[in-house]
Amino acid sequence: MEGLVSIVVPVYNAGKYIEKTIRMVQEQTFTNWELILVDDCSQDDGAKKIEPFLSDKIRLIQKEKNEGAAAARNTGLDHMRGRYLAFLDADDVWRKEKLEKELDFMRKKDCAFCFTAYEFGDEEANGTGKVVNVPETLTFKQALPRTVIFTTTVLFDTEKIDKKLLKMPQVPSEDTATWWQILRAGYTAYGLNENLAVYRRPAKSLSSNKFVALKRIWFLYRRQAGLSVVKSAYYFVIWAFLAVKRRI
């Protein structure tokens, strides 16, 4: 359908947030959307909380096997009816004008892939004032040393980009791996440097295992990007510096 935005949300034990997430989408100033909620075998009451909202615009897909966020997003991609694809995580927040402004930006730039700036939030999704600004454009080479694209901010035009490239691989940091496979295919991502989303970070995640994050990015350089050890080390050092700077 022309102009329809398909919003894919992976849902796993998100009962605490899911009602607010749905209402947040309903409050968007852009109204031509469909919301596809993919329940990844949750063990809480999230699915029951979704049921009262179901309609022609809001659908629930319940997976038979827990396979993780990447597979859930891919399932949503398979069921989308819109031209445009947006990803949203159940615990993150969009500003009310997010879709309207980003879609207008995408059309003006005539691009296939865009993303926006965002703000770190506390566990109640209150903005902390720490905003991650984004560049005007981002190519594959420019993306390697910086994980500046936040999943909840991306928007794709499936008439300009092959859906196969939007399928997320089953690897650690699957979102970053996906952006790289798209950019490596020759696309350029366009950044709308306006804070239109909040990245919720519960207190317990602030002390998350940094060693695991380091292993993931090294894996992406060596396996997904296919870089040599020397090039991987070069980008790794820059990435680590920028990652620390972004969070200070």
mmCIF file of C-alpha atoms in Angstrom:
data_model
loop_
_atom_site.group_PDB
_atom_site.id
_atom_site.type_symbol
_atom_site.label_atom_id
_atom_site.label_comp_id
_atom_site.label_asym_id
_atom_site.label_seq_id
_atom_site.Cartn_x
_atom_site.Cartn_y
_atom_site.Cartn_z
ATOM 1 C CA MET A 1 0.000 0.000 0.000
ATOM 2 C CA GLU A 2 1.409 3.406 -1.042
ATOM 3 C CA GLY A 3 2.603 5.456 1.900
ATOM 4 C CA LEU A 4 1.815 2.823 4.532
ATOM 5 C CA VAL A 5 4.470 2.405 7.224
ATOM 6 C CA SER A 6 4.802 -1.076 8.708
ATOM 7 C CA ILE A 7 6.115 -0.946 12.267
ATOM 8 C CA VAL A 8 7.642 -4.198 13.490
ATOM 9 C CA VAL A 9 8.017 -4.760 17.234
ATOM 10 C CA PRO A 10 9.639 -7.917 18.652
ATOM 11 C CA VAL A 11 7.899 -8.767 21.924
ATOM 12 C CA TYR A 12 9.494 -10.910 24.601
ATOM 13 C CA ASN A 13 8.357 -10.587 28.213
ATOM 14 C CA ALA A 14 7.477 -6.956 27.511
ATOM 15 C CA GLY A 15 4.250 -6.874 29.487
ATOM 16 C CA LYS A 16 5.587 -4.017 31.594
ATOM 17 C CA TYR A 17 5.868 -1.733 28.573
ATOM 18 C CA ILE A 18 3.717 -3.034 25.733
ATOM 19 C CA GLU A 19 0.508 -1.094 26.427
ATOM 20 C CA LYS A 20 2.424 2.185 26.530
ATOM 21 C CA THR A 21 4.248 1.197 23.362
ATOM 22 C CA ILE A 22 1.000 0.592 21.472
ATOM 23 C CA ARG A 23 -0.552 3.836 22.715
ATOM 24 C CA MET A 24 2.601 5.692 21.727
ATOM 25 C CA VAL A 25 2.228 4.455 18.152
ATOM 26 C CA GLN A 26 -1.465 5.363 18.177
ATOM 27 C CA GLU A 27 -0.498 8.910 19.178
ATOM 28 C CA GLN A 28 1.843 9.415 16.214
ATOM 29 C CA THR A 29 1.028 12.505 14.148
ATOM 30 C CA PHE A 30 1.460 10.341 11.034
ATOM 31 C CA THR A 31 -1.498 7.967 11.001
ATOM 32 C CA ASN A 32 -1.042 5.730 7.941
ATOM 33 C CA TRP A 33 0.668 2.872 9.729
ATOM 34 C CA GLU A 34 0.228 -0.764 10.683
ATOM 35 C CA LEU A 35 1.695 -2.217 13.855
ATOM 36 C CA ILE A 36 3.001 -5.781 13.734
ATOM 37 C CA LEU A 37 3.750 -7.199 17.178
ATOM 38 C CA VAL A 38 5.709 -10.453 17.062
ATOM 39 C CA ASP A 39 5.507 -12.386 20.316
ATOM 40 C CA ASP A 40 8.620 -14.546 20.697
ATOM 41 C CA CYS A 41 7.105 -17.085 23.121
ATOM 42 C CA SER A 42 6.881 -14.686 26.038
ATOM 43 C CA GLN A 43 6.338 -16.106 29.498
ATOM 44 C CA ASP A 44 4.537 -13.087 30.918
ATOM 45 C CA ASP A 45 1.135 -11.486 30.275
ATOM 46 C CA GLY A 46 2.281 -9.353 27.343
ATOM 47 C CA ALA A 47 0.163 -11.160 24.728
ATOM 48 C CA LYS A 48 -2.988 -10.802 26.852
ATOM 49 C CA LYS A 49 -2.343 -7.089 27.207
ATOM 50 C CA ILE A 50 -2.032 -6.771 23.430
ATOM 51 C CA GLU A 51 -5.328 -8.523 22.633
ATOM 52 C CA PRO A 52 -7.679 -5.581 23.443
ATOM 53 C CA PHE A 53 -5.789 -3.421 20.930
ATOM 54 C CA LEU A 54 -6.014 -5.810 17.981
ATOM 55 C CA SER A 55 -7.608 -4.392 14.831
ATOM 56 C CA ASP A 56 -7.000 -4.013 11.110
ATOM 57 C CA LYS A 57 -4.081 -1.742 11.996
ATOM 58 C CA ILE A 58 -2.645 -3.715 14.901
ATOM 59 C CA ARG A 59 -1.731 -7.362 14.488
ATOM 60 C CA LEU A 60 -0.228 -9.943 16.812
ATOM 61 C CA ILE A 61 1.876 -12.792 15.467
ATOM 62 C CA GLN A 62 2.751 -15.472 17.992
ATOM 63 C CA LYS A 63 5.792 -17.566 17.210
ATOM 64 C CA GLU A 64 5.843 -21.245 18.129
ATOM 65 C CA LYS A 65 9.528 -21.203 19.044
ATOM 66 C CA ASN A 66 11.669 -18.629 20.816
ATOM 67 C CA GLU A 67 14.353 -17.561 18.344
ATOM 68 C CA GLY A 68 15.382 -14.087 19.460
ATOM 69 C CA ALA A 69 14.832 -10.504 18.305
ATOM 70 C CA ALA A 70 16.401 -10.927 14.852
ATOM 71 C CA ALA A 71 14.088 -13.792 13.891
ATOM 72 C CA ALA A 72 11.094 -11.945 15.348
ATOM 73 C CA ARG A 73 11.852 -8.885 13.229
ATOM 74 C CA ASN A 74 12.286 -11.110 10.173
ATOM 75 C CA THR A 75 8.881 -12.655 10.849
ATOM 76 C CA GLY A 76 7.368 -9.190 10.981
ATOM 77 C CA LEU A 77 9.105 -8.310 7.721
ATOM 78 C CA ASP A 78 7.505 -11.350 6.074
ATOM 79 C CA HIS A 79 4.040 -10.162 7.112
ATOM 80 C CA MET A 80 4.344 -6.445 6.367
ATOM 81 C CA ARG A 81 1.881 -4.835 3.944
ATOM 82 C CA GLY A 82 3.395 -1.360 3.761
ATOM 83 C CA ARG A 83 5.945 0.249 1.506
ATOM 84 C CA TYR A 84 7.989 1.576 4.405
ATOM 85 C CA LEU A 85 9.475 -0.439 7.266
ATOM 86 C CA ALA A 86 10.254 0.857 10.754
ATOM 87 C CA PHE A 87 11.669 -1.118 13.657
ATOM 88 C CA LEU A 88 10.670 -0.333 17.236
ATOM 89 C CA ASP A 89 11.721 -2.135 20.398
ATOM 90 C CA ALA A 90 8.991 -2.612 22.976
ATOM 91 C CA ASP A 91 10.807 -0.718 25.722
ATOM 92 C CA ASP A 92 11.911 2.293 23.671
ATOM 93 C CA VAL A 93 10.080 5.550 23.002
ATOM 94 C CA TRP A 94 9.223 7.573 19.905
ATOM 95 C CA ARG A 95 8.426 11.272 19.934
ATOM 96 C CA LYS A 96 4.893 11.883 18.627
ATOM 97 C CA GLU A 97 6.161 13.379 15.357
ATOM 98 C CA LYS A 98 8.823 10.708 14.719
ATOM 99 C CA LEU A 99 7.191 8.972 11.762
ATOM 100 C CA GLU A 100 5.909 12.171 10.171
ATOM 101 C CA LYS A 101 9.250 13.960 10.281
ATOM 102 C CA GLU A 102 11.333 10.967 9.268
ATOM 103 C CA LEU A 103 9.106 10.018 6.351
ATOM 104 C CA ASP A 104 9.147 13.621 5.113
ATOM 105 C CA PHE A 105 12.944 13.602 5.426
ATOM 106 C CA MET A 106 13.222 10.323 3.512
ATOM 107 C CA ARG A 107 11.088 11.636 0.673
ATOM 108 C CA LYS A 108 13.064 14.869 0.444
ATOM 109 C CA LYS A 109 16.344 12.956 0.305
ATOM 110 C CA ASP A 110 14.840 10.347 -2.038
ATOM 111 C CA CYS A 111 16.715 7.671 -0.103
ATOM 112 C CA ALA A 112 16.124 4.036 0.788
ATOM 113 C CA PHE A 113 17.532 4.072 4.321
ATOM 114 C CA CYS A 114 17.468 6.758 6.993
ATOM 115 C CA PHE A 115 17.822 7.066 10.763
ATOM 116 C CA THR A 116 17.553 9.783 13.400
ATOM 117 C CA ALA A 117 19.305 11.160 16.446
ATOM 118 C CA TYR A 118 18.151 9.853 19.821
ATOM 119 C CA GLU A 119 18.498 10.382 23.549
ATOM 120 C CA PHE A 120 19.537 8.029 26.323
ATOM 121 C CA GLY A 121 16.800 7.563 28.915
ATOM 122 C CA ASP A 122 16.564 6.089 32.388
ATOM 123 C CA GLU A 123 14.492 3.019 33.236
ATOM 124 C CA GLU A 124 11.321 5.129 33.094
ATOM 125 C CA ALA A 125 12.323 6.375 29.625
ATOM 126 C CA ASN A 126 12.865 9.891 30.920
ATOM 127 C CA GLY A 127 15.482 11.601 28.796
ATOM 128 C CA THR A 128 18.836 12.089 30.512
ATOM 129 C CA GLY A 129 19.891 14.956 28.248
ATOM 130 C CA LYS A 130 22.552 12.820 26.587
ATOM 131 C CA VAL A 131 21.665 13.032 22.887
ATOM 132 C CA VAL A 132 23.466 10.997 20.221
ATOM 133 C CA ASN A 133 23.776 13.187 17.141
ATOM 134 C CA VAL A 134 24.017 11.567 13.731
ATOM 135 C CA PRO A 135 25.911 12.415 10.525
ATOM 136 C CA GLU A 136 24.204 13.655 7.355
ATOM 137 C CA THR A 137 25.191 10.501 5.498
ATOM 138 C CA LEU A 138 26.798 7.189 6.339
ATOM 139 C CA THR A 139 28.507 4.764 3.961
ATOM 140 C CA PHE A 140 29.774 1.265 4.727
ATOM 141 C CA LYS A 141 33.339 2.438 5.354
ATOM 142 C CA GLN A 142 32.144 5.302 7.538
ATOM 143 C CA ALA A 143 29.893 2.967 9.535
ATOM 144 C CA LEU A 144 32.629 0.500 10.476
ATOM 145 C CA PRO A 145 34.182 2.514 13.330
ATOM 146 C CA ARG A 146 30.920 3.852 14.767
ATOM 147 C CA THR A 147 27.684 2.173 15.865
ATOM 148 C CA VAL A 148 25.676 5.363 15.588
ATOM 149 C CA ILE A 149 22.510 3.845 14.088
ATOM 150 C CA PHE A 150 19.923 2.985 16.759
ATOM 151 C CA THR A 151 17.461 0.275 15.719
ATOM 152 C CA THR A 152 14.399 2.129 16.978
ATOM 153 C CA THR A 153 15.182 5.085 14.669
ATOM 154 C CA VAL A 154 15.565 3.407 11.271
ATOM 155 C CA LEU A 155 13.193 3.671 8.312
ATOM 156 C CA PHE A 156 13.423 1.807 5.006
ATOM 157 C CA ASP A 157 11.726 2.216 1.635
ATOM 158 C CA THR A 158 11.151 -1.309 0.342
ATOM 159 C CA GLU A 159 10.538 -0.024 -3.186
ATOM 160 C CA LYS A 160 14.137 1.172 -3.279
ATOM 161 C CA ILE A 161 15.840 -1.580 -1.306
ATOM 162 C CA ASP A 162 15.646 -5.357 -1.671
ATOM 163 C CA LYS A 163 13.843 -6.911 1.313
ATOM 164 C CA LYS A 164 16.465 -9.660 1.363
ATOM 165 C CA LEU A 165 18.967 -7.066 2.601
ATOM 166 C CA LEU A 166 16.634 -6.176 5.468
ATOM 167 C CA LYS A 167 16.636 -9.717 6.838
ATOM 168 C CA MET A 168 18.629 -9.792 10.045
ATOM 169 C CA PRO A 169 21.324 -12.468 10.380
ATOM 170 C CA GLN A 170 21.339 -14.711 13.448
ATOM 171 C CA VAL A 171 24.535 -13.275 14.942
ATOM 172 C CA PRO A 172 25.380 -11.189 18.011
ATOM 173 C CA SER A 173 24.615 -7.478 17.410
ATOM 174 C CA GLU A 174 22.316 -8.482 14.568
ATOM 175 C CA ASP A 175 21.127 -4.909 14.047
ATOM 176 C CA THR A 176 24.614 -3.543 13.346
ATOM 177 C CA ALA A 177 25.307 -6.538 11.093
ATOM 178 C CA THR A 178 22.146 -5.685 9.131
ATOM 179 C CA TRP A 179 23.092 -2.027 8.628
ATOM 180 C CA TRP A 180 26.498 -3.140 7.390
ATOM 181 C CA GLN A 181 25.094 -5.639 4.899
ATOM 182 C CA ILE A 182 22.817 -2.927 3.489
ATOM 183 C CA LEU A 183 25.564 -0.320 3.263
ATOM 184 C CA ARG A 184 28.039 -2.820 1.854
ATOM 185 C CA ALA A 185 25.581 -3.468 -0.985
ATOM 186 C CA GLY A 186 26.096 0.146 -2.070
ATOM 187 C CA TYR A 187 23.365 2.028 -0.250
ATOM 188 C CA THR A 188 23.994 5.209 1.728
ATOM 189 C CA ALA A 189 22.133 5.860 4.968
ATOM 190 C CA TYR A 190 20.883 9.393 5.596
ATOM 191 C CA GLY A 191 20.815 10.829 9.100
ATOM 192 C CA LEU A 192 18.109 13.157 10.359
ATOM 193 C CA ASN A 193 19.908 14.925 13.185
ATOM 194 C CA GLU A 194 16.844 15.515 15.306
ATOM 195 C CA ASN A 195 16.173 13.771 18.611
ATOM 196 C CA LEU A 196 13.049 11.726 17.850
ATOM 197 C CA ALA A 197 13.503 8.667 20.099
ATOM 198 C CA VAL A 198 14.534 7.649 23.600
ATOM 199 C CA TYR A 199 16.701 4.613 24.282
ATOM 200 C CA ARG A 200 15.528 3.223 27.613
ATOM 201 C CA ARG A 201 18.398 1.916 29.714
ATOM 202 C CA PRO A 202 17.332 0.165 32.951
ATOM 203 C CA ALA A 203 19.759 0.610 35.816
ATOM 204 C CA LYS A 204 20.861 -3.031 35.636
ATOM 205 C CA SER A 205 21.982 -2.593 32.015
ATOM 206 C CA LEU A 206 24.333 0.265 32.872
ATOM 207 C CA SER A 207 26.849 -2.220 34.229
ATOM 208 C CA SER A 208 26.387 -4.704 31.403
ATOM 209 C CA ASN A 209 29.319 -6.891 30.412
ATOM 210 C CA LYS A 210 31.605 -4.656 28.359
ATOM 211 C CA PHE A 211 33.775 -7.632 27.442
ATOM 212 C CA VAL A 212 30.802 -9.235 25.675
ATOM 213 C CA ALA A 213 30.245 -6.037 23.674
ATOM 214 C CA LEU A 214 33.904 -5.991 22.668
ATOM 215 C CA LYS A 215 33.750 -9.611 21.534
ATOM 216 C CA ARG A 216 30.645 -8.883 19.470
ATOM 217 C CA ILE A 217 32.134 -5.982 17.557
ATOM 218 C CA TRP A 218 35.344 -7.934 16.915
ATOM 219 C CA PHE A 219 33.249 -10.826 15.577
ATOM 220 C CA LEU A 220 31.439 -8.442 13.238
ATOM 221 C CA TYR A 221 34.682 -7.047 11.858
ATOM 222 C CA ARG A 222 36.217 -10.460 11.253
ATOM 223 C CA ARG A 223 33.186 -12.544 10.197
ATOM 224 C CA GLN A 224 30.472 -10.202 8.904
ATOM 225 C CA ALA A 225 32.646 -7.518 7.313
ATOM 226 C CA GLY A 226 35.426 -9.959 6.401
ATOM 227 C CA LEU A 227 38.189 -7.569 7.447
ATOM 228 C CA SER A 228 41.793 -8.593 8.040
ATOM 229 C CA VAL A 229 43.173 -8.659 11.573
ATOM 230 C CA VAL A 230 45.015 -5.395 10.964
ATOM 231 C CA LYS A 231 41.977 -3.560 9.591
ATOM 232 C CA SER A 232 39.777 -5.038 12.295
ATOM 233 C CA ALA A 233 42.182 -3.779 14.971
ATOM 234 C CA TYR A 234 42.246 -0.321 13.346
ATOM 235 C CA TYR A 235 38.470 0.058 13.320
ATOM 236 C CA PHE A 236 38.148 -1.615 16.717
ATOM 237 C CA VAL A 237 40.278 1.026 18.454
ATOM 238 C CA ILE A 238 38.308 3.879 16.872
ATOM 239 C CA TRP A 239 34.996 2.166 17.708
ATOM 240 C CA ALA A 240 35.980 1.719 21.365
ATOM 241 C CA PHE A 241 36.961 5.377 21.680
ATOM 242 C CA LEU A 242 33.743 6.645 20.093
ATOM 243 C CA ALA A 243 31.587 4.203 22.105
ATOM 244 C CA VAL A 244 33.022 5.527 25.373
ATOM 245 C CA LYS A 245 32.699 9.140 24.214
ATOM 246 C CA ARG A 246 29.050 8.610 23.249
ATOM 247 C CA ARG A 247 28.149 7.441 26.751
ATOM 248 C CA ILE A 248 30.054 10.039 28.775
#
